[in-house]
Amino acid sequence: MQLLAVIILLGCSLSFCIGRTVEVDSYGRQQEVQETRTVTFINQRKSGACGLYWSGERVGSGPGLFYGPLAPNGGSREIEGFPGQVFVLVEAGTYDRLAEFTISEDQEQQFRVTDAHVPELLPTTTKTRETATECRSYSSSCEECMQVAGCGWSVVREGCFLAHPIATTSDKQECTDLGLPDPGSKSLDAWLNQANALVSAERDDLPFSLRTAYRILQHASLASQEANDLGRKKITVALTELTAKLDAVLDEQDAMELLEKSRHEELAKIHPHMPMVDRRTLAEAQAYIAQGKPVIITDAFAHANSRTSPVAHKWTLEYLRRRIFASNADPKPKFNVAADQQGRCCRYFESQGKAKQSGYPYPFAPSTHLYRDTFDGFVKTVRKAARLDSKKARVIHYLHEIVMDSHGKAVVAGGTAPPPLVADLQAVKATLEPIASDQPFFGGFANAKLWMGQRGIVMPMHYDSTDNLYVMAWGRKRAIIGPPGQLDALYRYPNAHPLVGSSQVNLSSADLEKYPNFQHAQLQEVIVGPGDILYLPAWWWHQFEQPFEDTAALNLWSRDRDQAPDPALRDKRVREHALFDQLEGALVQLFGNQTGLVLDARANNRKDHKQQFMSANRALILAAESWQKQAFRMPGGHPKAEVPASQLVAEFLETQKEVMRDTLPEWQPGTGWDLSQAAKLPRDLRERCEPAPETSPFMSYCG
C-alpha cells in the first residue's frame, strides 16, 4: 500500500506555519503520524519585551524563524508545535538569550520567562588556558613535549605549544634529524625543487610535508655564502612563504603578545583598553555564533586532513600556483588586484560605472589602483617584491577574487573553475556548513572570496551586511572590529559616495579635531592565523591589517533564509543605519546628484544656497520623525527614538562635515573621477594590463 505524506496546517506564525503530519493511503484514508502540541509562551518580566524564535530541533542553535515580540507583564503567544522543537526567548532587538525551551510530549504546555531570567553567559576556556601554560613549560625538548597530552612542537618557533593542526606536530619522528647531505652537495635550485615537490604534493597528511619542506629549506639556507645570489634569494622567499603557513597564533598569550607589538600608537592613546575577541573551541564557539557575537574558532580543523580541510592544510602560494590556478587557457583568466603605496593599500570602493549612473554626486580621487592580472603574473609580482629591500617605499598588491558564486558553484574570474578548485571548495562547504548553520537565520552561503596580499596591507574600517566565516590559509592578520550602528562615532560615508559602508576615520592616526565622536567608539581587536576561523557577524565594523607577513584567506559570506525578518527588526543596533539611510534618501529625492553639495553646505552651516538650505531642513526633520515612529514600534525600540528629531538631524550632519572638506572649488556634480592620484603600476604590469570599460562591474585601468 503506497503512503503519501502531507501536512495539515494548524497554526501560523508571522512567517512560518507548522502543523501535524498525516499519511494518506491509496484509498484516501488518513493515518495520523504525529500530533502537534499547544504551547503558550509568556513574558512575565516587569519591563522589557522579549523576542520569540524557533531554533529547529537542536539545543543551542541560532534563531531560525521569528514568532514576534512578547510584551512585558504577561505578553503571550500560543502556537502549535511538534515535540522536540526548540524555541528561544531573547531580549527584544538582540540575540541575547534569556531562556531556551524544548517542546515535550505533553498535550498542553506553558513556558514562562521572568525577571529571574538574565542573558546567558558565554562559555569560558579555563582548561585550554591551563593546557597552553603547561605546554610552554616543555619548550626545551621536542621529545618531552610529545609526551604531554594536548601539546605539539613548532618547527618554526622551536618550542612546545598548544597542539595545532598545521603549525605543530605530535609525531616523534619529526624530532629526529632528517639526515640530509651537506647543503653544498647540490645546487640551491635542486633543494628548492625538492621542497616545492613536497609543498604541492597530493596527500592527506600534507602538513607533515610542509614541515619537512621547511626543514629542507632551512638546511639549504646554510649553503656557502659563495652560492648563487639569486638562488639564495629564492630559498629565502620560499622559506618566508612556508613560515607564514606554519607560524600560527598558537594560544591566547601568543595572540595578546602579537596584538601588543602591532598596535597603532595613536589609536592606543584614544582607546587603550580594547578587549580581545575570544578564542574558543568549536564546541564553545557555538553559543557565540547562535547569539551573533564574534569569536575565533581555534580547533575546527583539529581532526581534519588535507581532503576535508584544503584551505588550512594545503593552500600555499606554490600549491595554488601549481595545482589550482595553473592554466593553459588562451587567454588566461584575469584576477582582480588592488595596488597602492605601502601604508595606504588598499581601499575598497564601488565601481566607476555605479558612480556614473548616480551622476557623480561626490568628488573622488582614489589612490588605490585597481587592475586585473593572471595568477602567474600576480605570483611573479609578489615574489619579485619579496626579493627586494622591503624598507623602500613600494607599491603593494592585494588580490581579491570571487571563487564561489551565489549558486555555490566554483568559478575563476567569472568562468569555469578547474576541477581541483571545485573539489577543494566542496570540501570547504561540507566542513563549514554545520558551523554556519548556527548563525541566526542562516540560509546558505552567498559566495566566497579569495584574498591574497603582501605585508603592510590595511583594509580600512567598513562593514558588510551579511555574516562571514573568515578562514586563514597562511599568514597572521590583526583586525579592529566594532558592533553594528555607531554611525555617529565612526562617521560613515554617505550611500551615494564610492566609499559607502566605510568609516571616514583613519584608525592608525585618528584626528579627534575632525572626528571628535570617535573617542566614544566601541572597539575590539583580534589576531587570526592559519587554521583559525573568525566568525564575524553581519553589520559589524572591521579593519583588517597585515603587519607581520604576506597572507591569504578565504571568506564565506552567508545569506539569510527566506523567512528571516528584516535585520533592523531583529537587531536594534542596525536601526541606526536605517535612520541615516532615510535622512540621506530624503535629500537625494529632492536634489539628485546635487545632494553632496547641499549636504556639505548644511553640515558646515553655509547658507550660500538659501532656498535649498530651507528645503533640506524640512526634509531632514520629516525623515527623522518618520524613522522615530518606526523605531518606537519595533521590539526593544531604540534610544534615539525618544530624543528630539532636530537632535538626530544635528548628529547626522556632524558626521558629514568632512566628506567634501578638501573638494576643489571648481568641482561640480557630474564630474568624473580624478584617477591621477592612483598608485603607478610597475612597467611590466602596465605592459600586460588591459583597461576595463567605464561601465564594467569591475575596474581595471593601466596608468
XYZ file of C-alpha atoms in Angstrom, residues 32-413:
382
model
C -2.025 10.402 11.878
C 1.688 10.051 12.481
C 2.480 12.897 14.854
C 0.261 15.444 16.545
C 1.246 18.966 17.377
C 1.154 20.250 20.936
C -0.427 23.501 22.067
C 2.321 25.638 23.560
C 1.999 29.035 25.231
C 4.966 31.350 25.788
C 4.503 34.071 28.420
C 6.694 37.072 29.254
C 6.194 37.800 32.963
C 9.055 40.266 33.238
C 8.052 43.642 34.643
C 9.935 45.554 31.975
C 11.449 44.662 28.658
C 9.843 42.907 25.716
C 11.100 39.515 24.519
C 11.616 38.141 21.050
C 10.342 34.600 20.398
C 12.275 32.474 17.911
C 12.118 28.916 16.640
C 15.575 27.279 16.594
C 14.913 23.956 14.898
C 15.431 20.698 16.753
C 18.906 21.170 18.196
C 19.578 22.857 21.514
C 21.904 25.843 21.212
C 21.232 26.633 17.547
C 20.752 30.166 16.312
C 17.310 31.672 15.626
C 15.645 30.313 12.512
C 12.130 31.793 12.429
C 10.642 34.825 14.158
C 7.392 34.486 16.105
C 7.160 38.124 17.069
C 7.636 40.089 20.289
C 6.080 39.346 23.671
C 5.227 42.474 25.650
C 6.235 42.667 29.336
C 3.766 41.997 32.177
C 2.075 38.980 30.656
C 2.515 39.274 26.911
C 1.947 35.818 25.416
C 1.771 33.811 22.225
C 0.123 30.431 21.641
C 1.421 28.189 18.883
C 1.115 24.598 17.684
C 4.461 22.798 17.662
C 5.947 19.319 17.444
C 7.679 17.523 20.321
C 11.425 18.070 20.101
C 11.225 21.531 18.551
C 13.343 24.160 20.283
C 12.262 27.747 20.952
C 14.290 30.561 22.448
C 13.287 33.818 24.128
C 15.705 36.733 23.793
C 15.949 40.357 24.841
C 13.878 42.157 22.207
C 16.010 43.667 19.460
C 19.007 41.471 20.332
C 20.133 37.841 20.169
C 20.892 37.763 23.927
C 19.266 34.572 25.221
C 17.042 34.610 28.281
C 15.722 31.054 28.081
C 15.516 28.061 25.758
C 12.626 25.587 25.763
C 12.097 22.207 24.094
C 8.530 21.060 23.413
C 7.721 17.809 25.204
C 5.068 15.123 24.584
C 2.535 16.816 26.898
C -0.635 17.954 25.135
C -0.625 21.482 26.552
C 2.459 23.302 27.769
C 3.352 26.727 29.122
C 6.795 28.292 29.149
C 7.406 31.446 31.150
C 10.233 33.927 31.312
C 10.514 36.071 34.460
C 12.811 38.708 35.908
C 14.920 35.834 37.229
C 15.967 35.063 33.651
C 19.040 37.033 32.615
C 21.089 36.808 29.394
C 23.170 33.635 29.266
C 26.886 33.903 29.958
C 29.175 32.838 27.125
C 31.457 29.820 27.684
C 34.901 30.305 29.226
C 38.013 28.340 28.339
C 39.960 27.842 31.577
C 41.073 24.291 30.748
C 42.545 25.352 27.399
C 44.499 28.155 29.084
C 45.897 25.743 31.668
C 46.983 23.298 28.946
C 48.636 26.088 26.948
C 50.636 27.179 30.006
C 51.730 23.603 30.707
C 52.804 23.089 27.083
C 55.061 26.145 27.123
C 56.925 24.721 30.122
C 58.247 21.858 27.932
C 59.842 24.066 25.252
C 63.367 22.831 25.980
C 62.801 19.390 24.447
C 60.840 18.178 21.429
C 60.689 14.630 22.841
C 59.342 15.764 26.215
C 56.766 17.980 24.501
C 55.419 14.961 22.598
C 54.646 13.167 25.851
C 52.245 15.835 27.131
C 48.603 15.456 26.096
C 47.289 18.409 24.115
C 50.739 19.769 23.212
C 52.694 19.924 19.958
C 56.136 21.010 18.751
C 56.515 24.035 16.474
C 59.330 23.613 13.942
C 59.263 27.363 13.247
C 59.348 28.553 16.868
C 61.328 25.506 18.063
C 59.142 25.306 21.141
C 56.239 23.458 22.763
C 52.761 24.943 22.422
C 49.101 24.035 22.479
C 48.574 21.433 19.736
C 47.718 22.999 16.379
C 46.550 21.050 13.293
C 49.112 22.666 10.951
C 51.709 24.592 12.939
C 52.722 21.895 15.444
C 53.425 18.174 15.365
C 52.913 15.376 17.861
C 54.877 12.875 15.761
C 58.160 11.906 17.449
C 59.598 11.185 14.001
C 59.755 14.942 13.413
C 62.009 15.384 16.436
C 64.801 13.495 14.684
C 67.312 14.829 12.175
C 66.320 14.417 8.511
C 69.749 13.042 7.651
C 70.196 15.444 4.738
C 73.535 15.666 2.898
C 75.765 18.732 3.114
C 73.939 21.875 1.846
C 76.632 22.374 -0.779
C 76.259 18.854 -2.158
C 73.683 20.017 -4.704
C 72.506 23.267 -6.218
C 70.120 25.621 -4.454
C 67.629 25.131 -7.288
C 67.707 21.384 -6.607
C 66.950 21.983 -2.916
C 64.144 24.352 -3.894
C 62.641 21.827 -6.314
C 62.730 19.140 -3.619
C 60.883 21.412 -1.185
C 58.341 22.581 -3.783
C 57.523 18.981 -4.693
C 56.574 18.385 -1.052
C 54.588 21.629 -0.806
C 52.408 20.783 -3.808
C 52.071 17.048 -3.123
C 48.654 15.382 -3.091
C 48.495 13.586 0.249
C 46.176 13.571 3.261
C 48.922 14.491 5.752
C 50.240 17.476 3.792
C 51.152 19.494 6.943
C 53.839 16.855 7.584
C 55.181 17.519 4.071
C 55.064 21.277 4.653
C 57.065 20.989 7.857
C 59.564 18.696 6.123
C 59.906 21.175 3.243
C 60.521 23.934 5.785
C 63.349 21.934 7.380
C 64.862 21.215 3.945
C 64.851 24.919 3.060
C 66.375 25.788 6.422
C 69.129 23.283 5.698
C 69.667 24.673 2.184
C 69.932 28.223 3.552
C 73.158 27.168 5.318
C 74.905 26.818 1.954
C 78.168 28.682 1.462
C 77.971 32.451 1.073
C 79.629 31.966 -2.318
C 76.477 30.251 -3.570
C 74.463 31.863 -6.353
C 72.919 35.083 -5.003
C 69.658 34.699 -6.941
C 69.388 31.109 -5.725
C 69.822 32.234 -2.122
C 67.073 34.825 -2.570
C 64.747 32.168 -3.996
C 65.417 29.949 -0.977
C 64.754 32.884 1.362
C 61.466 33.735 -0.377
C 60.299 30.100 -0.285
C 61.262 29.819 3.391
C 59.361 33.028 4.151
C 56.255 31.679 2.402
C 56.357 28.443 4.401
C 56.975 30.322 7.637
C 53.751 32.254 7.007
C 51.929 28.919 6.677
C 53.449 27.240 9.735
C 53.713 30.125 12.218
C 50.170 30.351 13.565
C 48.511 32.074 16.519
C 49.324 29.326 18.989
C 47.408 30.325 22.130
C 45.851 33.295 23.950
C 49.206 34.504 25.261
C 50.583 34.472 21.723
C 47.561 36.452 20.486
C 47.957 39.087 23.199
C 51.686 39.475 22.503
C 51.065 39.878 18.763
C 48.388 42.490 19.401
C 50.637 44.366 21.794
C 53.526 44.695 19.360
C 51.359 45.661 16.364
C 49.020 48.178 18.000
C 48.729 51.662 16.446
C 50.317 54.103 18.871
C 47.826 56.928 18.310
C 44.826 54.592 18.421
C 46.070 53.095 21.694
C 46.082 56.566 23.251
C 42.423 57.092 22.343
C 41.301 53.511 23.032
C 43.837 51.997 25.450
C 41.664 49.072 26.578
C 40.178 47.417 23.512
C 39.008 43.908 24.534
C 40.423 40.959 22.596
C 37.917 38.810 20.705
C 37.609 35.471 22.490
C 39.436 32.416 21.164
C 37.281 29.327 21.715
C 36.972 25.682 20.741
C 34.277 24.777 18.235
C 32.036 23.394 20.990
C 32.383 26.625 22.982
C 32.006 28.874 19.927
C 28.519 27.571 19.120
C 26.969 29.831 21.778
C 28.740 32.881 20.330
C 27.605 32.136 16.786
C 23.994 31.471 17.818
C 23.917 34.870 19.551
C 25.584 36.745 16.695
C 28.784 37.530 18.616
C 32.266 37.450 17.013
C 34.607 34.639 18.012
C 37.775 32.891 16.845
C 37.292 29.132 16.403
C 40.643 27.516 17.139
C 40.102 23.790 16.578
C 37.653 23.490 13.674
C 40.279 21.549 11.680
C 41.823 19.596 14.577
C 40.584 16.242 13.258
C 40.574 17.132 9.561
C 43.018 16.239 6.800
C 44.097 17.770 3.514
C 40.996 16.491 1.707
C 38.456 17.788 4.225
C 40.326 20.988 5.122
C 42.174 22.159 1.992
C 42.449 25.860 2.909
C 44.095 25.257 6.273
C 46.001 22.084 5.396
C 47.027 22.519 1.743
C 46.794 26.036 0.422
C 50.117 27.797 -0.029
C 51.140 30.200 -2.770
C 53.060 27.428 -4.525
C 50.212 24.917 -4.182
C 47.691 27.368 -5.658
C 50.071 28.266 -8.478
C 50.822 24.659 -9.421
C 47.631 22.780 -8.566
C 44.708 25.208 -8.641
C 45.309 28.154 -10.952
C 47.806 26.712 -13.450
C 46.046 27.427 -16.734
C 46.701 26.528 -20.344
C 43.723 28.586 -21.476
C 44.263 31.312 -24.052
C 43.686 33.948 -22.902
C 44.418 33.067 -19.284
C 41.811 34.197 -16.733
C 42.439 37.555 -15.077
C 42.046 38.218 -11.350
C 41.074 41.468 -9.611
C 44.044 43.094 -7.865
C 44.325 46.338 -5.895
C 47.613 48.231 -5.648
C 48.705 51.220 -3.599
C 51.703 52.681 -1.831
C 52.778 50.900 1.333
C 50.857 52.426 4.214
C 47.849 53.300 2.017
C 46.833 49.980 0.463
C 44.048 49.281 -0.012
C 40.632 50.943 -0.022
C 37.643 49.146 -1.476
C 35.286 51.394 -3.435
C 32.261 50.947 -5.648
C 32.780 50.744 -9.410
C 33.007 53.894 -11.500
C 30.058 52.647 -13.542
C 27.835 52.835 -10.459
C 29.039 56.368 -9.689
C 28.302 57.397 -13.266
C 24.747 56.057 -13.017
C 24.255 58.237 -9.917
C 25.548 61.288 -11.768
C 28.864 61.524 -9.880
C 27.360 63.232 -6.789
C 30.692 63.289 -4.897
C 34.246 64.136 -5.952
C 36.594 61.162 -5.801
C 40.314 60.784 -6.412
C 41.311 57.240 -5.377
C 44.898 56.399 -4.526
C 44.241 52.657 -4.764
C 44.810 51.385 -8.298
C 42.564 48.545 -9.479
C 43.746 46.287 -12.285
C 43.479 42.683 -13.497
C 46.291 40.166 -13.925
C 46.818 36.436 -14.396
C 47.538 34.362 -11.311
C 51.070 33.648 -12.530
C 51.555 37.366 -13.081
C 50.428 38.136 -9.538
C 52.771 35.486 -8.085
C 55.704 36.958 -10.017
C 54.823 40.427 -8.730
C 54.781 39.468 -5.046
C 57.841 37.215 -5.257
C 59.837 39.880 -7.054
C 58.876 42.343 -4.315
C 59.931 39.832 -1.647
C 63.434 39.697 -3.146
C 63.789 43.486 -2.952
C 64.537 45.672 0.048
C 61.222 45.819 1.914
C 62.260 49.026 3.689
C 61.994 51.026 0.482
C 58.721 52.782 -0.344
C 56.919 50.484 -2.739
C 53.606 49.637 -4.305
C 51.969 46.617 -2.675
C 49.299 44.391 -4.188
C 46.125 42.709 -2.935
C 44.334 40.043 -4.987
C 40.606 39.741 -4.254
C 38.542 37.407 -6.385
C 35.163 35.654 -6.070
C 35.815 31.896 -6.298
C 32.318 30.664 -5.414
C 29.207 32.315 -6.833
C 25.756 32.804 -5.311
C 24.670 29.348 -6.511
C 27.525 27.651 -4.647
C 29.395 26.996 -7.897
C 33.188 27.319 -8.025
C 34.314 29.985 -10.501
C 37.560 31.578 -11.649
C 37.405 35.130 -12.992
